[in-house]
Coordinates of C-alpha atoms in Angstrom, one line a residue:
X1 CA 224.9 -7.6 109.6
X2 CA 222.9 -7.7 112.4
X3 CA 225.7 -5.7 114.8
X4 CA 225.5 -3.0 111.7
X5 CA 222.0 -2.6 112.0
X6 CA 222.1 -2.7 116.0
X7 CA 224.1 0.4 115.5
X8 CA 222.2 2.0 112.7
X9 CA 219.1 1.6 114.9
X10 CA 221.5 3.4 118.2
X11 CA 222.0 6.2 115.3
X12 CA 218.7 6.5 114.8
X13 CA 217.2 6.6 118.4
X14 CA 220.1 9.3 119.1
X15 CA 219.4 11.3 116.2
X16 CA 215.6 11.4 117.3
X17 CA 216.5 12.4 121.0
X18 CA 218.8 14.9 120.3
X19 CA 216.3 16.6 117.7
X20 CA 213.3 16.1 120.4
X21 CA 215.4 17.3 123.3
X22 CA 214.4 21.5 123.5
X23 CA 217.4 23.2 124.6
X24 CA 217.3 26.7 126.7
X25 CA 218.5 28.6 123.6
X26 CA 215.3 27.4 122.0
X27 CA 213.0 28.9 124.0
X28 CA 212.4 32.3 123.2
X29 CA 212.6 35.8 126.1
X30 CA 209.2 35.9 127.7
X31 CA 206.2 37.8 126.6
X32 CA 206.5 41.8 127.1
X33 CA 203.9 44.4 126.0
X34 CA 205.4 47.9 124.8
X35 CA 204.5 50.6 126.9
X36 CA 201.6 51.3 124.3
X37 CA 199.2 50.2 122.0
X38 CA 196.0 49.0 120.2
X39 CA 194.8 46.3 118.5
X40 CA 191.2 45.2 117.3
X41 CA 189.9 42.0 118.7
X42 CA 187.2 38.9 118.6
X43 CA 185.9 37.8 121.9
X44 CA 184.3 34.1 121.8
X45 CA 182.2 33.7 125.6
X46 CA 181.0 30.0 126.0
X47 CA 179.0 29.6 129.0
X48 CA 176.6 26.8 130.2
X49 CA 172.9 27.6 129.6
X50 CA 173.6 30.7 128.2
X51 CA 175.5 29.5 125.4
X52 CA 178.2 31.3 122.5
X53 CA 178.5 35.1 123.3
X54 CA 180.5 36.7 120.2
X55 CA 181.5 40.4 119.9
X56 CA 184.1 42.7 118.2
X57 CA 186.1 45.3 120.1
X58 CA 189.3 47.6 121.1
X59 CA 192.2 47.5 123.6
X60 CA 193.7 50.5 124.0
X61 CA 197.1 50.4 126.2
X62 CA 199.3 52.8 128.0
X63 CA 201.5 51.7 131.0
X64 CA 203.6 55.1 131.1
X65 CA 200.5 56.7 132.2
X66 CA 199.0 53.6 134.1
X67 CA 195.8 53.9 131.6
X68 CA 194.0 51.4 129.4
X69 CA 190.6 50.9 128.0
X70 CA 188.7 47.8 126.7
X71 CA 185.6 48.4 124.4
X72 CA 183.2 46.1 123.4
X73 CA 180.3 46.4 121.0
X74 CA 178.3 44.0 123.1
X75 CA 179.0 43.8 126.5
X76 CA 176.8 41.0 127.5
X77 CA 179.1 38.6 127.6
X78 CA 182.0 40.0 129.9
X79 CA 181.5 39.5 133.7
X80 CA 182.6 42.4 134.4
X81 CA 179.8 44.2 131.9
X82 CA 177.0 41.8 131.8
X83 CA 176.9 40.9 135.4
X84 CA 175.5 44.5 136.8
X85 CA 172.4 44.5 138.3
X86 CA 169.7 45.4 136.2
X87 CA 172.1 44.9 132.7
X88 CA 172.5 41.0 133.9
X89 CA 173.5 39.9 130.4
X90 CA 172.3 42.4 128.3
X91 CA 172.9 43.5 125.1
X92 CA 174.8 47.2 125.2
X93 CA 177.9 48.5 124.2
X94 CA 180.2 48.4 127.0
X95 CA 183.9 50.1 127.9
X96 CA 186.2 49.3 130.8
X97 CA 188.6 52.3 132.0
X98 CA 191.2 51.9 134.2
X99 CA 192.9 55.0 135.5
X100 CA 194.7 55.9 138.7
X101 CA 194.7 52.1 139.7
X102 CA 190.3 51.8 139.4
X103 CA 188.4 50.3 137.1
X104 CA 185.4 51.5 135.9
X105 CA 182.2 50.2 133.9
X106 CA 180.8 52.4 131.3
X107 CA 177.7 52.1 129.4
X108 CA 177.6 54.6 126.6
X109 CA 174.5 54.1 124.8
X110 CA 172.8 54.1 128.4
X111 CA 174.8 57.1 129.5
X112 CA 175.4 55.0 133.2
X113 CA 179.2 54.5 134.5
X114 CA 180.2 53.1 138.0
X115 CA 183.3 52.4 139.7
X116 CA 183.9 48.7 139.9
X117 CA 187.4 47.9 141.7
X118 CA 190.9 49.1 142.3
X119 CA 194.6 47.8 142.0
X120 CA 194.2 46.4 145.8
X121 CA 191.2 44.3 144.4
X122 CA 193.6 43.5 141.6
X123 CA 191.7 45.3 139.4
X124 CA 194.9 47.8 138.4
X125 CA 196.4 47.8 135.4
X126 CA 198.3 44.9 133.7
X127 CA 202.0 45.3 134.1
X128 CA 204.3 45.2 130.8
X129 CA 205.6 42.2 132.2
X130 CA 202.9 40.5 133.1
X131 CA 203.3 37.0 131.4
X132 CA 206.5 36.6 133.6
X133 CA 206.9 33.1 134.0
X134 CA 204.7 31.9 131.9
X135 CA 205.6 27.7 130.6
X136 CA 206.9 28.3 126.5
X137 CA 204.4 25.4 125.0
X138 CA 206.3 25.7 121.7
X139 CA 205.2 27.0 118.0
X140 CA 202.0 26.3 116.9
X141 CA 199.6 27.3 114.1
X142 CA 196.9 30.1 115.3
X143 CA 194.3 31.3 112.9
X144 CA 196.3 30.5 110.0
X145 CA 199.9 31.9 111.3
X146 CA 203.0 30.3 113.1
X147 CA 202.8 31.6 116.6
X148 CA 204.7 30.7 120.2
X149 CA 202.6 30.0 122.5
X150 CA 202.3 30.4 126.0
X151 CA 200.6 29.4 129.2
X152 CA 200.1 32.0 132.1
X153 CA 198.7 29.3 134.8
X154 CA 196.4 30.8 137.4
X155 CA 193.5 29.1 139.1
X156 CA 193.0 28.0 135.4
X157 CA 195.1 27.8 132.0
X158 CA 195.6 31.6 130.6
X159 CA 196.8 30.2 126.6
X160 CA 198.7 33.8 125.0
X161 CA 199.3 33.1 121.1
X162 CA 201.9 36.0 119.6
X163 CA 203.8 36.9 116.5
X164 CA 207.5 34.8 116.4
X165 CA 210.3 37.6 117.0
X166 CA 213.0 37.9 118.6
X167 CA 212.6 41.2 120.2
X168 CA 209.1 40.3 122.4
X169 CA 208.4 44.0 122.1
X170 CA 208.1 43.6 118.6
X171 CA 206.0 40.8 118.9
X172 CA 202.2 41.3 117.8
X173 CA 199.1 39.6 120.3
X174 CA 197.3 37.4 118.3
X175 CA 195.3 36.2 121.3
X176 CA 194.4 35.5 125.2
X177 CA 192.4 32.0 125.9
X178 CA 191.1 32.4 129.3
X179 CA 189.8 28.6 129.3
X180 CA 187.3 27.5 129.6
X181 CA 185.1 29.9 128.0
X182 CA 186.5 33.4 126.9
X183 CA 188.8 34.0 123.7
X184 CA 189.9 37.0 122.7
X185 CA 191.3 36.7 118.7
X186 CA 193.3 40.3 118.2
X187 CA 193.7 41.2 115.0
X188 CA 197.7 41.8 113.7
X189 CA 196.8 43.8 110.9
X190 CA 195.3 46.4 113.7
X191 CA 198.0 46.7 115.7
X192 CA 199.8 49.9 116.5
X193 CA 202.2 51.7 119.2
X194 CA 200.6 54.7 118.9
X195 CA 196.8 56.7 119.4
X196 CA 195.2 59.8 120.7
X197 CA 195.9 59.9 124.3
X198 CA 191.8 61.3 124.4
X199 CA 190.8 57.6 123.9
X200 CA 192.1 57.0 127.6
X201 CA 190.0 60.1 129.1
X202 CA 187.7 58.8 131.7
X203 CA 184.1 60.0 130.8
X204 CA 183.4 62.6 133.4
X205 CA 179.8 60.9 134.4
X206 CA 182.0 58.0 135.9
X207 CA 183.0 58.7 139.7
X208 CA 184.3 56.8 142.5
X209 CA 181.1 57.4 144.7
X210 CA 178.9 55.6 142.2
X211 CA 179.4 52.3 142.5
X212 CA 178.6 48.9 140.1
X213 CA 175.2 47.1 141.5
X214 CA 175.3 45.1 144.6
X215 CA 174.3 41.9 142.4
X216 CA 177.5 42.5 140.4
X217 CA 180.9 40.8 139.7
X218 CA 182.4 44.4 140.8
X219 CA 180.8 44.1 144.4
X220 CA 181.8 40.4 144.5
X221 CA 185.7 41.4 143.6
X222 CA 185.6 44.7 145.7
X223 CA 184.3 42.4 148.8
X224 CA 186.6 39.5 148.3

């Protein structure tokens, strides 16, 4: 009796490694955008002092052209947006064009756009295949959904949550966690692989010889 239940017990303990152990067939292809889209998001900032930063916006994606566009209806918590000079966290629509490899910062209600940074600043565009290499951290449950998600390490964790196919261009964004303190929630039901090319058009008030403040995260990136 008690060799019978040394084996069961071997059974067991096998059973429960081989069930445990995640083989490479498991782990599904890496993350890869589709040469376009859009999709509606929820941005969460969470900053010391200032404290939570919530706004809704729009990410509007085209890599054949090397164009994309990030509005938000409050810009005061990007760095990118609130930290501008004189618009230091204030509250203002804000848009982010990227086009030609620069990136620029444009207010619309204040009818003021400047150039921020360019691909050699890293500031280009992000490449289809960007989450190359990203660690698989499994299946997990993300704002009510089964999702796979990732981790695209850089000087911090980069969390991507997205849809569970087996095509990843078919996969849908269901979010980006910059930790510690910006979370963008993209909305499925939004999502699309198609929209007027006129949402990419750079606002003609925006030019390379204006450029973001001095006292600005542009001028900090631009003089890295």
């Amino acid at each position: 009796m008690k060799i019978a239940f040394g084996v069961f017990c071997i059974l067991v303990l096998s059973v429960v490694a081989l069930n445990s152990t995640t083989s490479d067939s498991d782990t599904p292809s890496t993350p890869q955008w589709p040469n376009k889209f859009t999709e509606n998001f929820h941005e969460i900032f969470d900053y010391p002092v200032v404290g939570r930063i919530e706004t809704d916006g729009r990410f509007y994606y085209d890599f054949s052209s090397k164009r994309y566009r990030v509005d938000r209806d409050n810009g005061k918590g990007d760095r990118y947006c609130g930290i501008n000079g004189l618009k230091w966290l204030k509250n203002t629509p804000c848009s982010q064009f990227v086009v030609n490899g620069d990136r620029y910062i444009y207010y619309p209600q204040l009818n003021e756009c400047c150039y921020c940074c360019s691909a050699e600043h890293g500031c280009g565009i992000l490449k289809t295949d960007w989450l190359s290499g990203a660690s698989f951290l499994g299946v997990v449950q993300y704002n009510g959904q089964s999702a796979y998600k990732w981790d695209k390490a850089g000087l911090q964790s980069n969390f991507y949550y997205e849809t569970m196919k087996a095509d990843p261009q078919e996969r849908v964004m269901l979010g980006i966690d910059q930790q510690p303190n910006d979370e963008q929630q993209f909305n499925p039901a939004t999502w699309s692989k198609s929209f007027d090319d006129s949402y990419l058009a750079l606002p003609s008030i925006c030019k390379k010889t204006t450029t973001c403040a001095f006292a600005s995260t542009c001028t900090a990136v631009r003089n890295a």
